[in-house]
Amino acid sequence: MTAPLRAADASVVNVALGARSYDIIIGRGRLGSLGEKIAALRPGAKAAIVSDEIVARHHLAATEAALAAAGIGTTAVTVPAGESSKSFAMLERVCEALIAARIERADVVVALGGGVIGDLAGLAAALVRRGLDYVQVPTTLLAQVDSSVGGKTAIDSTHGKNLIGAFHQPVLVLADTALLDTLPERQFRAGYAEVVKYGLLGDPGFFAWLEANWRELFAGGAAREHAIAVSCRMKAAIVARDEREHGERALLNLGHTFGHALEAAAGFSDRLLHGEAIALGMTLAFAFSAKLGLLPRSEAERVERHLAAVGLPIHLSSVRGGPPDADRLMELIAQDKKVKRGRLTFILARAVGASFVAPDVDAAEVRAFLVEKLAER
Ligand code: GLY
């Protein structure tokens, strides 16, 4: 397993990207230090804080206060909550608001929210004035361990999720774990799927630690910070080695090919949250790997047991309103970015902690597997 973190190094993880390197600061109550961190990075900057209506209600005042304490003037840009804000219309609105607020190259955009806000504000920052600096202040577990780190920004196309975007690295990620206290339990649990992903893709010791400690992680405190820091460390290391996803970074898509298709079929709605789709997608990826003879069925069952124990969905029948049929799923899978010249790329596994990129998967085998899974109850 990744070496246990000492309290002293739990709080800062560096993403080593040369001149574009940045820190991820993790800890309870860190939001109060946001202003001083931004002032140190970009002296004299003003800031636009992009958030959604729910996040703004909980955390905007504290964020504005943290920035004001360091003498940073702010403008708030607030959009409706939910995946539907990852649209051209909302991107236009945010870009125009940044320009109207005279946010310039020496200023910063603060993305205060979950994955939707980070993706939307990050893309607006990439576009306005050909690139503004931005800071991620993730307010969901999913965003703290995954989407706020690594510089992927995007909106959705009618053809699928995240199909219009840019790589644009933030200059700082500040993950205040106390912000997760206001998160609905379903959202927290969904974000936990992305934590499990790190164990499954490359750290069997971390997965075993999660099996033993998930209750403490859900309760908050040191186990939560430890898990977030371990996840960020692993993501930072992968991004540093493969920023543009030419190879290894694709491992972070474990569960996402099946997951994105399920999410799209559920209309990107609360019928199936992103993390729930990823839990189902990881279950399917391990079961499919077992079916292909790549790993023992008992390993796939171990993954299912853990996800089910925390209350995440592991059966296609648990998609609210019912799952799509195999043909619709295959159609959605084919739209995914992980298709190269008609061949399907999946992240498969040889063991817990040993995932790999399989670039040439036979679509007929995937379809037959889905038909089998859809027949299960
Ligand atoms: N969420 C996958 C990645 O950042 O590459």
Coordinates of C-alpha atoms and ligand atoms in Angstrom, one line a residue:
M1 CA 0.0 0.0 0.0
T2 CA 1.0 3.6 -0.4
A3 CA 3.1 4.5 2.6
P4 CA 0.8 5.7 5.5
L5 CA 0.8 9.4 5.6
R6 CA 2.2 11.3 8.6
A7 CA 0.1 14.2 9.8
A8 CA 2.8 16.6 8.6
D9 CA 2.7 15.5 5.0
A10 CA -1.0 14.7 4.8
S11 CA -1.8 18.3 4.0
V12 CA 0.1 19.1 0.7
V13 CA 0.4 17.0 -2.4
N14 CA 2.3 18.5 -5.3
V15 CA 1.3 17.8 -8.9
A16 CA 4.7 18.0 -10.6
L17 CA 4.2 19.5 -14.1
G18 CA 7.3 21.7 -14.4
A19 CA 6.3 25.4 -14.8
R20 CA 2.7 24.4 -14.4
S21 CA 3.2 22.5 -11.1
Y22 CA 0.7 23.1 -8.3
D23 CA -0.2 22.1 -4.8
I24 CA -3.2 20.3 -3.5
I25 CA -3.8 21.4 0.0
I26 CA -5.9 18.9 2.0
G27 CA -7.3 19.4 5.5
R28 CA -10.2 20.3 7.7
G29 CA -10.8 24.1 8.0
R30 CA -8.3 25.0 5.2
L31 CA -10.8 27.3 3.4
G32 CA -9.8 30.2 5.7
S33 CA -6.3 30.2 4.2
L34 CA -7.5 30.5 0.6
G35 CA -7.0 34.3 0.4
E36 CA -3.4 34.2 1.7
K37 CA -2.6 31.3 -0.7
I38 CA -3.9 33.1 -3.7
A39 CA -2.3 36.4 -2.6
A40 CA 1.0 34.6 -2.4
L41 CA 0.7 32.9 -5.8
R42 CA -0.8 35.9 -7.6
P43 CA -0.1 39.2 -5.7
G44 CA -2.6 41.9 -6.4
A45 CA -5.1 39.5 -8.1
K46 CA -8.9 39.9 -7.9
A47 CA -11.1 36.9 -8.1
A48 CA -14.3 35.6 -9.6
I49 CA -15.9 32.9 -7.6
V50 CA -17.9 30.5 -9.7
S51 CA -20.3 28.2 -7.8
D52 CA -23.8 26.8 -8.0
E53 CA -26.9 27.8 -6.1
I54 CA -26.6 25.1 -3.5
V55 CA -22.9 25.5 -2.9
A56 CA -23.2 29.2 -2.8
R57 CA -25.8 29.0 0.0
H58 CA -23.4 26.9 2.1
H59 CA -20.0 28.2 1.3
L60 CA -19.9 31.4 -0.7
A61 CA -19.9 33.8 2.2
A62 CA -17.0 32.0 3.9
T63 CA -15.0 31.9 0.6
E64 CA -15.6 35.6 0.1
A65 CA -14.6 36.3 3.6
A66 CA -11.4 34.3 3.2
L67 CA -10.5 36.3 0.1
A68 CA -11.4 39.6 1.6
A69 CA -9.2 38.9 4.6
A70 CA -6.3 38.9 2.2
G71 CA -7.4 42.0 0.5
I72 CA -8.7 40.2 -2.6
G73 CA -11.8 41.7 -4.2
T74 CA -14.4 39.2 -5.5
T75 CA -17.3 38.8 -7.9
A76 CA -19.7 35.9 -7.6
V77 CA -20.9 34.0 -10.6
T78 CA -23.6 31.5 -9.6
V79 CA -25.2 28.9 -11.9
P80 CA -28.0 26.3 -11.4
A81 CA -26.9 23.1 -9.6
G82 CA -26.6 19.9 -11.6
E83 CA -25.0 18.3 -14.7
S84 CA -27.3 20.3 -17.0
S85 CA -25.1 23.4 -16.3
K86 CA -22.3 21.7 -18.3
S87 CA -23.8 23.2 -21.4
F88 CA -22.8 25.7 -24.1
A89 CA -25.4 28.1 -22.8
M90 CA -24.0 28.1 -19.3
L91 CA -20.4 28.2 -20.5
E92 CA -21.3 31.4 -22.5
R93 CA -23.0 32.9 -19.4
V94 CA -19.9 32.2 -17.2
C95 CA -17.5 33.5 -19.8
E96 CA -19.5 36.7 -20.3
A97 CA -19.7 37.2 -16.5
L98 CA -15.9 36.9 -16.2
I99 CA -15.4 39.4 -18.9
A100 CA -18.0 41.8 -17.4
A101 CA -16.3 41.5 -14.1
R102 CA -13.0 42.5 -15.8
I103 CA -11.2 39.4 -14.8
E104 CA -7.9 39.6 -16.5
R105 CA -4.8 37.6 -17.0
A106 CA -3.3 38.6 -13.6
D107 CA -6.5 37.6 -11.8
V108 CA -8.0 34.2 -10.8
V109 CA -11.2 32.3 -11.2
V110 CA -12.1 30.3 -8.2
A111 CA -14.2 27.1 -9.0
L112 CA -16.1 26.6 -5.7
G113 CA -18.2 23.4 -6.1
G114 CA -18.3 19.8 -7.2
G115 CA -17.2 18.3 -10.5
V116 CA -19.8 20.2 -12.6
I117 CA -18.5 23.6 -11.4
G118 CA -14.8 22.6 -11.6
D119 CA -15.3 21.4 -15.2
L120 CA -17.4 24.4 -16.3
A121 CA -15.4 27.1 -14.5
G122 CA -12.1 25.5 -15.6
L123 CA -13.2 25.5 -19.2
A124 CA -14.4 29.1 -19.0
A125 CA -10.9 29.9 -17.5
A126 CA -9.2 28.1 -20.3
L127 CA -11.1 30.2 -22.9
V128 CA -11.5 33.7 -21.6
R129 CA -8.6 35.9 -22.7
R130 CA -7.0 32.7 -24.1
G131 CA -6.4 31.4 -20.6
L132 CA -7.0 32.7 -17.1
D133 CA -5.5 31.1 -13.9
Y134 CA -8.0 29.2 -11.8
V135 CA -8.1 27.7 -8.4
Q136 CA -10.1 24.6 -7.6
V137 CA -12.0 24.6 -4.2
P138 CA -13.8 21.2 -4.5
T139 CA -16.8 20.8 -2.2
T140 CA -17.7 17.2 -2.9
L141 CA -15.7 14.0 -2.2
L142 CA -15.7 13.2 -5.9
A143 CA -14.2 16.5 -6.8
Q144 CA -11.7 16.4 -3.9
V145 CA -10.2 13.0 -5.0
D146 CA -10.6 13.2 -8.7
S147 CA -12.1 16.0 -10.9
S148 CA -10.4 19.0 -9.3
V149 CA -7.0 17.5 -9.9
G150 CA -5.3 17.0 -13.3
G151 CA -6.7 19.9 -15.4
K152 CA -9.5 18.1 -17.3
T153 CA -12.2 20.7 -18.0
A154 CA -15.3 20.1 -20.1
I155 CA -19.0 20.6 -20.9
D156 CA -21.3 17.9 -22.3
S157 CA -22.4 17.4 -25.8
T158 CA -25.9 16.0 -26.8
H159 CA -23.8 13.0 -27.9
G160 CA -22.2 12.3 -24.6
K161 CA -20.5 13.5 -21.5
N162 CA -17.3 15.7 -21.4
L163 CA -17.0 15.7 -25.2
I164 CA -16.2 19.4 -25.4
G165 CA -13.3 20.5 -23.3
A166 CA -9.7 21.4 -22.8
F167 CA -6.7 20.4 -20.6
H168 CA -6.1 23.4 -18.4
Q169 CA -4.3 22.9 -15.1
P170 CA -5.4 24.9 -12.0
V171 CA -2.7 26.9 -10.1
L172 CA -3.9 25.5 -6.8
V173 CA -6.4 23.0 -5.4
L174 CA -7.6 23.6 -1.9
A175 CA -9.6 20.7 -0.5
D176 CA -11.2 21.6 2.8
T177 CA -12.6 18.3 4.2
A178 CA -15.0 20.2 6.5
L179 CA -16.9 21.3 3.4
L180 CA -18.0 17.7 3.0
D181 CA -20.0 17.9 6.2
T182 CA -22.8 19.6 4.3
L183 CA -22.8 17.0 1.5
P184 CA -26.0 14.7 1.3
E185 CA -25.0 11.1 2.2
R186 CA -25.9 9.9 -1.2
Q187 CA -23.5 12.3 -2.8
F188 CA -20.7 11.4 -0.4
R189 CA -21.3 7.7 -1.0
A190 CA -21.2 8.3 -4.8
G191 CA -17.9 10.1 -4.4
Y192 CA -16.5 7.2 -2.4
A193 CA -16.6 5.1 -5.6
E194 CA -13.8 7.3 -7.0
V195 CA -11.8 6.6 -3.8
V196 CA -12.2 2.9 -4.3
K197 CA -11.1 3.3 -7.9
Y198 CA -7.6 4.2 -6.8
G199 CA -7.2 1.0 -4.8
L200 CA -8.6 -1.1 -7.7
L201 CA -6.5 0.5 -10.4
G202 CA -3.1 0.3 -8.7
D203 CA -2.9 0.0 -4.9
P204 CA -4.2 -3.3 -3.5
G205 CA -3.1 -2.3 0.0
F206 CA -5.2 0.8 -0.2
F207 CA -8.2 -1.2 -1.2
A208 CA -7.7 -3.5 1.8
W209 CA -7.4 -0.5 4.0
L210 CA -10.7 0.8 2.6
E211 CA -12.3 -2.5 3.3
A212 CA -11.3 -2.2 6.9
N213 CA -11.7 1.5 7.4
W214 CA -14.5 2.8 5.2
R215 CA -16.9 3.4 8.2
E216 CA -14.3 5.8 9.8
L217 CA -13.9 7.5 6.5
F218 CA -17.6 8.0 6.2
A219 CA -17.7 9.3 9.8
G220 CA -15.1 12.0 9.0
G221 CA -11.8 12.7 10.8
A222 CA -8.4 11.4 10.1
A223 CA -9.4 8.4 8.0
R224 CA -11.2 10.7 5.6
E225 CA -8.2 13.0 5.2
H226 CA -5.9 10.0 4.8
A227 CA -8.0 8.5 2.0
I228 CA -8.3 11.8 0.2
A229 CA -4.6 12.4 0.5
V230 CA -3.7 8.9 -0.7
S231 CA -6.1 9.3 -3.7
C232 CA -4.7 12.7 -4.6
R233 CA -1.2 11.4 -4.3
M234 CA -1.9 8.6 -6.7
K235 CA -3.7 10.9 -9.1
A236 CA -1.0 13.6 -9.0
A237 CA 1.7 11.0 -9.8
I238 CA -0.3 9.6 -12.7
V239 CA -1.0 13.1 -14.1
A240 CA 2.6 14.1 -13.7
R241 CA 3.7 11.1 -15.8
D242 CA 0.9 11.3 -18.4
E243 CA -0.8 14.7 -18.4
R244 CA -2.6 14.4 -21.7
E245 CA -3.7 10.8 -21.4
H246 CA -1.6 9.2 -24.0
G247 CA -1.2 6.1 -21.8
E248 CA -1.3 5.5 -18.1
R249 CA -3.8 8.3 -17.3
A250 CA -6.5 6.2 -19.0
L251 CA -6.4 3.9 -15.9
L252 CA -8.3 6.7 -14.1
N253 CA -11.1 5.8 -16.5
L254 CA -11.6 2.5 -14.7
G255 CA -15.4 1.9 -14.7
H256 CA -16.0 5.0 -16.8
T257 CA -16.8 3.4 -20.2
F258 CA -19.7 1.4 -18.8
G259 CA -20.4 4.1 -16.3
H260 CA -20.7 7.0 -18.7
A261 CA -23.0 5.0 -20.9
L262 CA -25.3 4.2 -18.0
E263 CA -25.2 7.8 -16.8
A264 CA -26.1 9.0 -20.3
A265 CA -28.9 6.5 -20.5
A266 CA -30.2 7.8 -17.2
G267 CA -30.2 11.3 -18.7
F268 CA -27.3 12.6 -16.4
S269 CA -30.0 12.9 -13.7
D270 CA -30.3 11.9 -10.1
R271 CA -31.6 8.5 -11.4
L272 CA -27.9 7.6 -11.3
L273 CA -25.2 9.9 -9.9
H274 CA -21.8 9.9 -11.6
G275 CA -20.2 8.0 -8.7
E276 CA -23.0 5.4 -8.6
A277 CA -22.5 4.9 -12.4
I278 CA -18.7 4.4 -11.7
A279 CA -19.4 1.9 -9.0
L280 CA -21.6 0.0 -11.4
G281 CA -19.0 0.5 -14.1
M282 CA -16.2 -0.9 -12.0
T283 CA -18.3 -3.9 -11.0
L284 CA -18.9 -4.6 -14.6
A285 CA -15.3 -4.0 -15.6
F286 CA -14.1 -6.6 -13.0
A287 CA -16.9 -9.0 -13.9
F288 CA -16.1 -8.7 -17.6
S289 CA -12.4 -9.3 -16.8
A290 CA -13.3 -12.4 -14.9
K291 CA -15.5 -13.5 -17.8
L292 CA -12.5 -13.1 -20.2
G293 CA -10.5 -15.3 -17.8
L294 CA -8.2 -12.4 -16.8
L295 CA -8.8 -12.7 -13.1
P296 CA -10.5 -15.2 -10.7
R297 CA -14.2 -14.6 -10.3
S298 CA -13.5 -14.4 -6.5
E299 CA -11.6 -11.1 -7.1
A300 CA -14.6 -9.6 -8.9
E301 CA -16.9 -10.8 -6.1
R302 CA -14.6 -9.1 -3.6
V303 CA -15.0 -5.8 -5.4
E304 CA -18.8 -6.3 -5.5
R305 CA -18.9 -7.1 -1.8
H306 CA -17.2 -3.9 -0.8
L307 CA -19.2 -1.6 -3.0
A308 CA -22.4 -3.3 -1.9
A309 CA -21.3 -3.0 1.8
V310 CA -21.1 0.8 1.5
G311 CA -24.5 0.9 -0.3
L312 CA -23.3 1.6 -3.8
P313 CA -25.2 -0.1 -6.7
I314 CA -23.7 -3.2 -8.2
H315 CA -26.6 -4.5 -10.3
L316 CA -27.9 -3.0 -13.5
S317 CA -31.4 -3.5 -12.2
S318 CA -30.7 -0.9 -9.4
V319 CA -30.6 2.0 -12.0
R320 CA -33.7 4.0 -11.0
G321 CA -36.4 3.8 -13.7
G322 CA -34.7 0.6 -15.1
P323 CA -31.5 0.1 -17.2
P324 CA -31.4 0.6 -20.9
D325 CA -31.2 -2.5 -23.2
A326 CA -27.9 -3.9 -24.5
D327 CA -28.2 -2.2 -27.9
R328 CA -28.7 1.3 -26.4
L329 CA -25.8 0.7 -24.0
M330 CA -23.6 -0.4 -26.9
E331 CA -24.6 2.7 -28.9
L332 CA -23.7 4.9 -25.9
I333 CA -20.4 3.1 -25.4
A334 CA -19.5 3.7 -29.0
Q335 CA -19.9 7.5 -28.5
D336 CA -17.4 7.5 -25.6
K337 CA -14.0 9.1 -26.1
K338 CA -12.4 5.8 -25.3
V339 CA -13.2 4.4 -28.8
K340 CA -10.3 4.3 -31.2
R341 CA -11.0 3.6 -34.9
G342 CA -14.0 1.5 -34.0
R343 CA -12.3 -0.7 -31.5
L344 CA -13.4 -0.4 -27.8
T345 CA -10.9 0.6 -25.2
F346 CA -11.7 -0.7 -21.7
I347 CA -9.8 -0.6 -18.5
L348 CA -9.7 -4.2 -17.4
A349 CA -8.0 -5.9 -14.4
R350 CA -5.7 -8.9 -13.7
A351 CA -6.3 -8.4 -9.9
V352 CA -7.4 -5.9 -7.4
G353 CA -4.8 -3.2 -7.8
A354 CA -3.7 -4.4 -11.2
S355 CA -5.8 -2.7 -13.9
F356 CA -4.6 -2.2 -17.4
V357 CA -5.6 -0.5 -20.6
A358 CA -7.2 -3.0 -23.1
P359 CA -7.3 -1.1 -26.4
D360 CA -8.8 -3.7 -28.7
V361 CA -11.8 -5.2 -27.0
D362 CA -14.3 -7.0 -29.3
A363 CA -17.7 -5.2 -29.2
A364 CA -19.6 -8.5 -29.7
E365 CA -18.1 -9.9 -26.5
V366 CA -19.1 -6.7 -24.6
R367 CA -22.6 -6.9 -25.9
A368 CA -23.0 -10.6 -25.0
F369 CA -21.7 -9.8 -21.5
L370 CA -24.2 -7.0 -21.1
V371 CA -27.1 -9.2 -22.2
E372 CA -26.0 -11.7 -19.5
K373 CA -25.8 -8.9 -16.9
L374 CA -29.1 -7.4 -17.9
A375 CA -30.8 -10.7 -17.3
E376 CA -29.5 -10.9 -13.7
R377 CA -31.8 -9.6 -11.0
Ligands
GLY1 N1 -11.1 11.7 -14.1 C1 -10.2 11.1 -14.9 C2 -9.0 11.9 -15.2 O1 -8.8 13.0 -14.6 O2 -8.1 11.6 -16.0

